[in-house]
Coordinates of C-alpha atoms in Angstrom, one line a residue:
X1 CA -72.8 49.4 93.2
X2 CA -72.8 53.2 93.3
X3 CA -69.4 53.2 94.8
X4 CA -68.1 50.9 92.1
X5 CA -69.5 53.0 89.4
X6 CA -68.1 56.2 90.9
X7 CA -64.7 54.6 91.4
X8 CA -64.7 53.6 87.7
X9 CA -65.8 57.0 86.6
X10 CA -63.1 58.6 88.6
X11 CA -60.5 56.2 87.2
X12 CA -61.8 56.8 83.7
X13 CA -61.4 60.5 83.8
X14 CA -58.3 61.0 85.9
X15 CA -56.1 57.9 85.6
X16 CA -56.8 55.7 82.6
X17 CA -58.5 58.3 80.3
X18 CA -60.6 55.4 79.0
X19 CA -64.0 54.6 80.3
X20 CA -64.9 51.0 81.3
X21 CA -67.8 49.2 79.7
X22 CA -69.0 48.2 83.1
X23 CA -69.9 51.7 84.3
X24 CA -73.4 51.6 82.8
X25 CA -74.0 48.2 84.4
X26 CA -73.0 49.4 87.8
X27 CA -74.8 52.6 87.4
X28 CA -78.0 50.8 86.4
X29 CA -77.7 48.5 89.4
X30 CA -77.2 51.4 91.7
X31 CA -80.2 53.2 90.3
X32 CA -82.5 50.2 90.7
X33 CA -81.1 49.7 94.2
X34 CA -82.0 53.3 95.1
X35 CA -85.6 52.7 93.8
X36 CA -85.8 49.5 95.9
X37 CA -84.7 51.5 99.0
X38 CA -87.3 54.2 98.2
X39 CA -90.1 51.6 97.9
X40 CA -89.0 49.9 101.2
X41 CA -89.1 53.2 103.0
X42 CA -92.6 53.9 101.7
X43 CA -93.7 50.5 102.8
X44 CA -92.2 50.9 106.2
X45 CA -94.0 54.2 106.7
X46 CA -97.2 52.7 105.5
X47 CA -96.9 49.7 107.8
X48 CA -96.0 51.9 110.8
X49 CA -99.1 54.1 110.3
X50 CA -101.3 51.0 109.9
X51 CA -99.9 49.3 112.9
X52 CA -100.4 52.5 114.9
X53 CA -104.0 52.8 113.9
X54 CA -104.7 49.1 114.6
X55 CA -103.1 49.4 118.1
X56 CA -105.2 52.5 118.8
X57 CA -108.4 50.7 117.7
X58 CA -107.5 47.7 119.8
X59 CA -106.9 49.8 122.9
X60 CA -110.2 51.6 122.3
X61 CA -112.1 48.3 122.1
X62 CA -110.3 46.9 125.2
X63 CA -111.3 49.8 127.2

């Protein structure tokens, strides 16, 4: 979505000299997709650290 938005912005200012009404829609979708990726990264880091702690505790109990 970000690429679509940037292509339309480029086109609006260099070729057509008229902005498209879809630019805010694609920009909003790209922004929320970036937030989604950020939350997924935080979740992955959290799960990785929890799994590492659980594995260490399991190995400690096992001997």
